Amino acid sequence: MKIIFSLCLVIALTVAPVIPQDAGRILPEDLIYRGAFRLPETTGGSVVDTWAWGGHAMAYFPDGDSYGPEDGFPGSIFATGHAWSHLVGEISIPVPVISSSNNLSDLSTALHLQAFTDILDVSDLEIPRTGLAWLPAQGAQTSGKLYFCWGYHMQEAPADLTHGWCDTDLSDPRVQGGWYLDGWPVHVRNMSTNDYLCGIPTEWADLYTPGSNLATGRFRDGGWSGQGPALFAIGPWNQGNPPPSGSALPNAPLILYTSTYDYSEENHTMNGYHHSDEWSGAAWLSSGEKSALIFVGTKGKGDCWYGNEAGPCLNCQNRGWWSDEFSSQILFYDPQDLSEVATGIRQPWEPQPYAALEIDEFLFHITSNQQKHHVGAACFDAHQGFLYVFEPHADGEKPIIHVWQVPTEQGEIEPDSKKKKAFARR
């Protein structure tokens, strides 16, 4: 008898694992509140030589305060003072404190490291807007630079210069500039590019914006800059060391919604946009394999109108864009969306925030539902994972600085916040 053996071929079907949409994103719940600290008193003699009415621009400097205590908060912060002149000074970073009763006397106070210096020259401008960021040496540079941008409120024609850099020694800053972003109409060049700055992680920039790892942008109320925050990648060092004054900087738009300054049939806006919104700071957060581009600002809610807090009007005090209420928020954008813009797969108006973190509960100076300007500028310490955010007028006329932290490659951190984090996923 012949025995026939049947061989069975087993075919294994390999199913691709389902990767959660949030796998590469920093989420609102990843941010741990660490507390706040105060700014030092002013020692200068000028009315604008002060931190009062300041906090419109800031940059983290990892090499700053090198002789300071080893308290887990290394480096220093460059920031702008009084809103009339935006003089730039440098302060230390003390250990932040969580005050359960929002008591200023509980907080640590930063030290002056470098006195105020006028590197921006904006005192003659109407409602100046400025941004700061520090990057290590790029291109042919032999030292890191403090980058800055500037503009003003009603910045219509003619086209203006908007960007520059300087050395970190404010006693001899060697200011270079100005330059502008090439290839844009005057209203974009003047009002969409020049209020906040932040570094772009080198690994991301090498892939999607080679040689351009500095992000710059602006949001102007009323939608003149675009109906949502704008962002461009630039690399001024590619045009020279330094570029000649008046240079046009090549750039890559990453986020740019439709501007109301020059109406068109198309109308692309950020989800939930209000003309009364304020996006005053930006930072590119990273945490191991996770990342997020964030914007910090004050979000309008409910109805929105042009007039004053009481309602629509033209001949009235406090005239501007208003909403039923305002709250401070951190918006989260996915760098993967921005990579698709940089490579031409998507248009600059397509990225939308995937989450928003409400942060009013951490602030010291919220006086009404219709209060504007809850927060100011922001900056990020990528090594330690600290996010620094200004809160204006929280210490009399001076701002204070709040601190959040995300986990870093050094490991998870222990959440010691005494306050509940509030977040909304979109």
C-alpha positions as CSV (number, residue, x, y, z in Angstrom):
1,M,0.0,0.0,0.0
2,K,1.3,3.3,-1.0
3,I,1.1,5.9,1.6
4,I,0.8,9.3,0.2
5,F,1.9,12.1,2.4
6,S,0.3,15.5,1.9
7,L,2.5,18.4,2.5
8,C,0.6,21.4,3.7
9,L,2.1,24.8,2.9
10,V,1.3,27.2,5.7
11,I,1.2,30.8,4.5
12,A,1.7,33.3,7.2
13,L,0.0,36.6,6.5
14,T,2.0,39.4,8.0
15,V,-0.3,42.2,9.1
16,A,1.3,45.6,9.4
17,P,1.0,46.9,13.0
18,V,-1.4,49.7,13.5
19,I,0.6,52.7,14.6
20,P,-1.5,55.1,16.8
21,Q,-1.9,58.5,15.3
22,D,-0.3,60.1,18.4
23,A,2.7,57.8,18.4
24,G,5.2,60.5,17.3
25,R,3.4,63.4,18.9
26,I,4.0,65.2,22.2
27,L,0.6,65.4,23.8
28,P,-0.8,68.0,26.2
29,E,-0.7,65.5,29.1
30,D,3.1,65.1,28.5
31,L,3.7,68.6,29.8
32,I,4.4,68.7,33.5
33,Y,4.0,72.1,35.3
34,R,7.1,72.9,37.3
35,G,6.2,76.3,38.7
36,A,7.2,79.9,38.1
37,F,9.8,82.5,39.0
38,R,10.1,86.3,39.2
39,L,12.3,88.7,37.3
40,P,14.8,91.0,39.0
41,E,14.2,94.6,39.9
42,T,15.6,97.1,37.5
43,T,18.8,99.0,38.3
44,G,18.9,101.3,35.3
45,G,18.0,104.9,35.3
46,S,15.8,105.1,32.1
47,V,12.1,104.6,32.1
48,V,12.5,101.8,29.5
49,D,15.5,100.2,31.3
50,T,13.1,97.8,33.1
51,W,11.4,94.4,32.9
52,A,8.1,96.2,33.5
53,W,5.7,95.9,30.5
54,G,8.2,93.3,29.1
55,G,8.1,89.7,28.0
56,H,7.5,90.0,24.3
57,A,10.5,88.0,23.2
58,M,12.8,85.4,24.8
59,A,15.5,82.9,23.9
60,Y,17.1,80.1,25.9
61,F,20.9,80.2,26.0
62,P,22.5,76.9,27.1
63,D,25.9,78.4,27.7
64,G,24.6,81.2,29.9
65,D,25.2,81.4,33.7
66,S,28.0,79.0,33.5
67,Y,29.0,79.8,37.1
68,G,25.5,79.4,38.5
69,P,24.5,76.7,40.9
70,E,24.0,73.1,39.8
71,D,20.3,73.1,40.6
72,G,18.9,71.3,37.5
73,F,18.1,74.5,35.7
74,P,21.2,75.3,33.6
75,G,21.6,78.1,31.1
76,S,20.1,81.5,30.9
77,I,17.4,83.5,29.1
78,F,17.7,86.5,26.8
79,A,14.5,88.5,26.8
80,T,13.1,91.9,26.0
81,G,12.1,94.6,28.5
82,H,9.7,97.5,28.3
83,A,7.3,97.4,25.4
84,W,8.3,100.9,24.2
85,S,11.9,99.9,23.3
86,H,12.3,96.1,23.7
87,L,15.8,96.4,25.1
88,V,17.4,93.0,25.5
89,G,18.9,91.7,28.8
90,E,20.0,88.3,30.1
91,I,18.8,86.7,33.3
92,S,19.6,83.5,35.2
93,I,17.1,80.7,35.7
94,P,16.3,79.9,39.3
95,V,14.5,76.8,40.5
96,P,10.8,77.5,39.7
97,V,8.3,77.1,42.6
98,I,4.7,76.0,42.5
99,S,2.6,78.3,44.7
100,S,-0.7,76.7,45.5
101,S,-2.1,80.2,46.5
102,N,-0.4,82.1,43.6
103,N,1.7,84.0,46.2
104,L,4.5,85.9,44.5
105,S,6.6,85.9,47.7
106,D,6.8,82.1,47.4
107,L,8.7,82.4,44.1
108,S,12.4,82.5,43.4
109,T,13.8,85.5,41.6
110,A,16.2,85.5,38.6
111,L,19.4,87.5,38.6
112,H,20.6,90.0,36.1
113,L,23.5,88.6,34.1
114,Q,23.8,91.2,31.4
115,A,22.3,94.7,31.4
116,F,19.8,95.9,28.9
117,T,21.1,96.8,25.5
118,D,19.4,98.2,22.5
119,I,20.1,95.7,19.7
120,L,16.7,96.1,18.0
121,D,16.3,99.9,17.6
122,V,12.5,99.8,17.6
123,S,11.6,102.7,20.0
124,D,10.3,104.8,17.1
125,L,7.9,102.1,15.9
126,E,4.2,101.9,16.6
127,I,3.6,99.0,18.9
128,P,6.8,97.1,18.2
129,R,6.8,93.3,17.7
130,T,10.0,91.4,18.2
131,G,11.4,87.8,18.5
132,L,14.6,86.2,19.7
133,A,16.3,82.8,19.4
134,W,19.8,81.4,20.0
135,L,21.5,78.8,17.8
136,P,25.0,77.3,18.0
137,A,27.4,78.2,15.2
138,Q,26.0,77.6,11.7
139,G,27.7,77.5,8.4
140,A,31.0,79.5,8.5
141,Q,30.2,81.0,11.9
142,T,32.7,80.4,14.7
143,S,30.3,81.1,17.6
144,G,26.6,80.9,18.3
145,K,24.4,83.8,17.5
146,L,21.4,85.5,19.0
147,Y,18.9,85.9,16.2
148,F,16.2,88.6,16.2
149,C,13.3,89.9,14.2
150,W,11.2,93.0,14.4
151,G,8.1,94.7,13.1
152,Y,5.3,96.9,14.2
153,H,1.5,96.9,14.3
154,M,0.3,98.8,11.2
155,Q,3.2,97.5,9.0
156,E,1.9,98.1,5.5
157,A,4.0,99.3,2.5
158,P,6.8,100.0,2.0
159,A,8.5,96.7,2.4
160,D,10.8,96.6,5.5
161,L,13.9,94.8,6.7
162,T,12.9,92.3,9.4
163,H,15.7,90.0,10.6
164,G,19.3,90.1,12.0
165,W,21.7,88.5,14.4
166,C,24.2,89.5,17.0
167,D,26.8,88.1,19.4
168,T,25.7,87.1,23.0
169,D,28.1,89.6,24.6
170,L,25.7,92.5,25.0
171,S,28.5,94.9,25.9
172,D,29.8,94.3,22.3
173,P,26.9,92.6,20.4
174,R,28.2,93.3,16.8
175,V,24.7,93.6,15.4
176,Q,24.3,92.4,11.8
177,G,21.3,92.9,9.5
178,G,18.8,93.7,8.4
179,W,17.5,91.1,6.0
180,Y,14.0,90.0,4.8
181,L,12.3,86.9,3.6
182,D,12.4,86.7,-0.2
183,G,9.6,86.0,-2.7
184,W,6.5,87.3,-0.8
185,P,4.1,90.3,-1.3
186,V,4.7,93.2,1.0
187,H,1.9,92.3,3.4
188,V,3.3,88.8,4.0
189,R,6.9,90.0,4.2
190,N,5.9,92.8,6.7
191,M,3.3,91.0,8.8
192,S,3.7,87.2,8.6
193,T,7.4,86.7,9.3
194,N,8.6,88.8,12.2
195,D,7.4,88.3,15.7
196,Y,8.6,84.9,17.0
197,L,11.6,82.7,16.4
198,C,12.7,79.2,17.4
199,G,15.2,76.6,16.5
200,I,14.2,73.6,14.3
201,P,15.7,70.3,15.3
202,T,18.7,69.5,13.1
203,E,17.5,66.0,12.3
204,W,14.2,67.3,11.0
205,A,15.8,70.2,9.1
206,D,18.4,68.0,7.5
207,L,15.6,66.0,5.9
208,Y,13.1,68.6,5.0
209,T,14.6,72.1,5.0
210,P,18.4,71.5,4.5
211,G,20.5,74.3,5.8
212,S,17.5,76.2,7.2
213,N,17.0,75.3,10.9
214,L,15.6,78.6,12.2
215,A,11.9,79.1,12.2
216,T,10.3,82.5,12.1
217,G,6.7,83.8,11.9
218,R,4.1,86.2,13.2
219,F,0.4,86.4,14.0
220,R,-1.3,89.7,13.7
221,D,-4.9,90.2,14.9
222,G,-7.5,90.7,12.3
223,G,-6.0,88.1,10.0
224,W,-3.6,90.4,8.2
225,S,-0.8,87.9,8.7
226,G,-3.0,85.0,7.9
227,Q,-5.9,83.5,9.8
228,G,-3.8,81.5,12.2
229,P,-0.1,81.5,13.2
230,A,2.4,81.6,10.3
231,L,5.8,79.9,10.2
232,F,8.8,79.8,7.8
233,A,12.1,78.0,7.8
234,I,15.2,80.2,7.1
235,G,19.0,79.9,7.2
236,P,20.5,83.4,7.1
237,W,24.1,82.0,7.3
238,N,23.7,80.5,3.9
239,Q,23.8,84.0,2.4
240,G,27.1,85.0,4.0
241,N,28.8,85.4,7.4
242,P,27.0,87.8,7.8
243,P,24.8,88.3,4.8
244,P,25.1,91.9,3.4
245,S,22.6,94.3,4.8
246,G,19.4,94.3,2.7
247,S,19.8,90.6,1.7
248,A,16.8,88.6,0.6
249,L,16.7,85.3,2.5
250,P,15.5,82.1,0.8
251,N,12.8,80.5,2.9
252,A,10.4,77.6,3.1
253,P,6.8,78.3,4.2
254,L,5.6,75.7,6.7
255,I,2.3,77.2,7.9
256,L,0.5,80.1,6.2
257,Y,-3.2,80.6,6.2
258,T,-5.2,83.0,4.0
259,S,-4.6,86.7,4.8
260,T,-7.5,89.1,5.2
261,Y,-5.3,91.9,4.0
262,D,-5.6,90.8,0.4
263,Y,-8.9,89.0,0.0
264,S,-9.2,86.1,-2.4
265,E,-11.9,83.6,-3.4
266,E,-10.1,81.0,-1.3
267,N,-10.3,81.3,2.5
268,H,-8.1,78.9,4.5
269,T,-8.1,79.4,8.3
270,M,-6.9,77.6,11.4
271,N,-9.7,75.6,12.9
272,G,-11.6,77.7,15.5
273,Y,-9.9,80.9,14.3
274,H,-10.9,84.3,15.8
275,H,-9.7,87.7,14.5
276,S,-9.1,88.5,18.2
277,D,-6.6,85.6,18.7
278,E,-3.0,86.4,19.9
279,W,-0.2,83.9,19.2
280,S,2.8,85.4,20.8
281,G,5.4,82.7,21.1
282,A,6.6,79.5,19.3
283,A,8.8,76.5,20.2
284,W,9.7,73.2,18.6
285,L,9.4,70.6,21.4
286,S,11.2,67.3,21.3
287,S,11.1,64.3,23.7
288,G,12.9,61.2,22.5
289,E,11.1,60.0,19.4
290,K,8.2,62.4,20.0
291,S,7.9,66.1,19.0
292,A,5.5,69.0,18.5
293,L,5.6,72.5,17.2
294,I,3.7,74.6,19.7
295,F,2.4,78.2,19.6
296,V,1.6,80.0,22.9
297,G,-1.0,82.7,23.0
298,T,-4.4,83.9,24.0
299,K,-7.4,82.4,22.3
300,G,-10.7,84.2,21.6
301,K,-13.9,82.2,22.2
302,G,-17.6,82.7,21.6
303,D,-18.6,85.5,19.3
304,C,-16.0,87.8,17.8
305,W,-16.4,91.5,16.7
306,Y,-14.5,94.7,16.0
307,G,-15.2,97.4,18.6
308,N,-14.5,97.3,22.3
309,E,-15.3,94.8,25.1
310,A,-19.0,96.0,25.2
311,G,-19.7,95.2,21.6
312,P,-19.2,96.4,18.0
313,C,-18.3,100.1,17.6
314,L,-16.0,102.4,15.6
315,N,-15.8,105.6,17.6
316,C,-15.0,104.1,21.0
317,Q,-12.1,103.5,23.5
318,N,-10.2,100.2,23.5
319,R,-11.1,99.7,19.9
320,G,-9.9,96.4,18.3
321,W,-10.9,92.8,17.9
322,W,-12.7,91.3,20.8
323,S,-14.5,88.0,21.7
324,D,-16.9,86.9,24.4
325,E,-14.0,85.5,26.4
326,F,-10.3,84.7,26.2
327,S,-8.1,81.9,27.5
328,S,-4.4,81.2,27.4
329,Q,-3.6,78.1,25.3
330,I,-0.7,76.1,23.9
331,L,-1.5,74.8,20.4
332,F,0.2,71.6,19.2
333,Y,1.1,71.0,15.5
334,D,2.5,67.8,14.1
335,P,6.0,68.1,12.5
336,Q,5.0,65.3,10.2
337,D,2.3,67.6,8.7
338,L,5.0,70.3,8.2
339,S,7.3,67.9,6.5
340,E,4.6,67.2,3.9
341,V,4.4,71.0,3.3
342,A,8.1,71.3,3.0
343,T,8.2,68.5,0.4
344,G,5.3,69.8,-1.6
345,I,2.8,67.1,-0.7
346,R,0.5,69.6,1.2
347,Q,-0.1,73.3,1.0
348,P,1.0,75.6,3.8
349,W,-2.7,76.3,4.8
350,E,-3.4,72.6,5.4
351,P,-1.7,71.8,8.8
352,Q,-4.1,72.1,11.7
353,P,-3.4,71.9,15.5
354,Y,-4.1,68.4,16.8
355,A,-4.5,69.5,20.4
356,A,-4.7,72.5,22.7
357,L,-3.7,72.9,26.3
358,E,-5.6,75.4,28.4
359,I,-3.2,77.0,31.0
360,D,-5.2,79.8,32.7
361,E,-5.3,77.7,35.9
362,F,-1.5,78.1,36.3
363,L,-1.5,81.9,35.8
364,F,-1.4,84.6,38.5
365,H,-3.1,87.5,36.9
366,I,-6.4,86.6,35.2
367,T,-8.8,89.3,36.2
368,S,-11.8,88.8,33.9
369,N,-13.2,86.6,31.1
370,Q,-12.4,89.3,28.6
371,Q,-8.9,90.0,29.7
372,K,-6.4,89.9,26.7
373,H,-2.7,89.2,26.7
374,H,-2.7,86.3,29.2
375,V,0.8,85.1,28.0
376,G,3.7,86.4,26.1
377,A,6.8,84.9,24.5
378,A,8.1,81.3,24.9
379,C,11.4,79.4,24.5
380,F,12.6,75.8,25.0
381,D,15.6,74.1,26.5
382,A,15.8,71.0,24.3
383,H,18.3,69.2,26.5
384,Q,16.4,69.4,29.8
385,G,13.0,69.6,28.2
386,F,12.0,72.9,29.9
387,L,9.4,75.1,28.2
388,Y,9.5,78.7,29.5
389,V,6.5,81.1,29.0
390,F,6.1,84.7,30.0
391,E,3.0,85.9,31.8
392,P,2.8,89.7,31.5
393,H,1.8,92.0,34.4
394,A,1.7,89.1,37.0
395,D,4.2,90.9,39.3
396,G,2.9,94.4,39.3
397,E,3.9,95.8,36.0
398,K,6.5,93.1,35.5
399,P,6.0,89.6,34.0
400,I,6.9,86.3,35.6
401,I,8.1,83.2,33.8
402,H,6.2,79.8,34.0
403,V,8.0,76.5,33.4
404,W,6.7,73.2,32.0
405,Q,8.8,70.1,31.3
406,V,8.5,67.2,28.9
407,P,10.4,63.9,29.3
408,T,13.8,63.9,27.6
409,E,16.2,61.2,26.5
410,Q,17.6,61.2,30.0
411,G,14.5,59.5,31.2
412,E,11.0,60.1,32.6
413,I,10.5,62.9,35.1
414,E,8.4,62.7,38.2
415,P,5.2,64.8,37.9
416,D,5.2,66.9,41.0
417,S,2.6,69.5,39.9
418,K,0.1,70.3,42.6
419,K,-2.3,71.5,40.0
420,K,-4.4,69.4,37.6
421,K,-3.4,69.7,34.0
422,A,-6.3,70.7,31.7
423,F,-6.2,69.7,28.0
424,A,-8.4,69.3,25.0
425,R,-7.7,66.9,22.2
426,R,-8.9,67.8,18.7
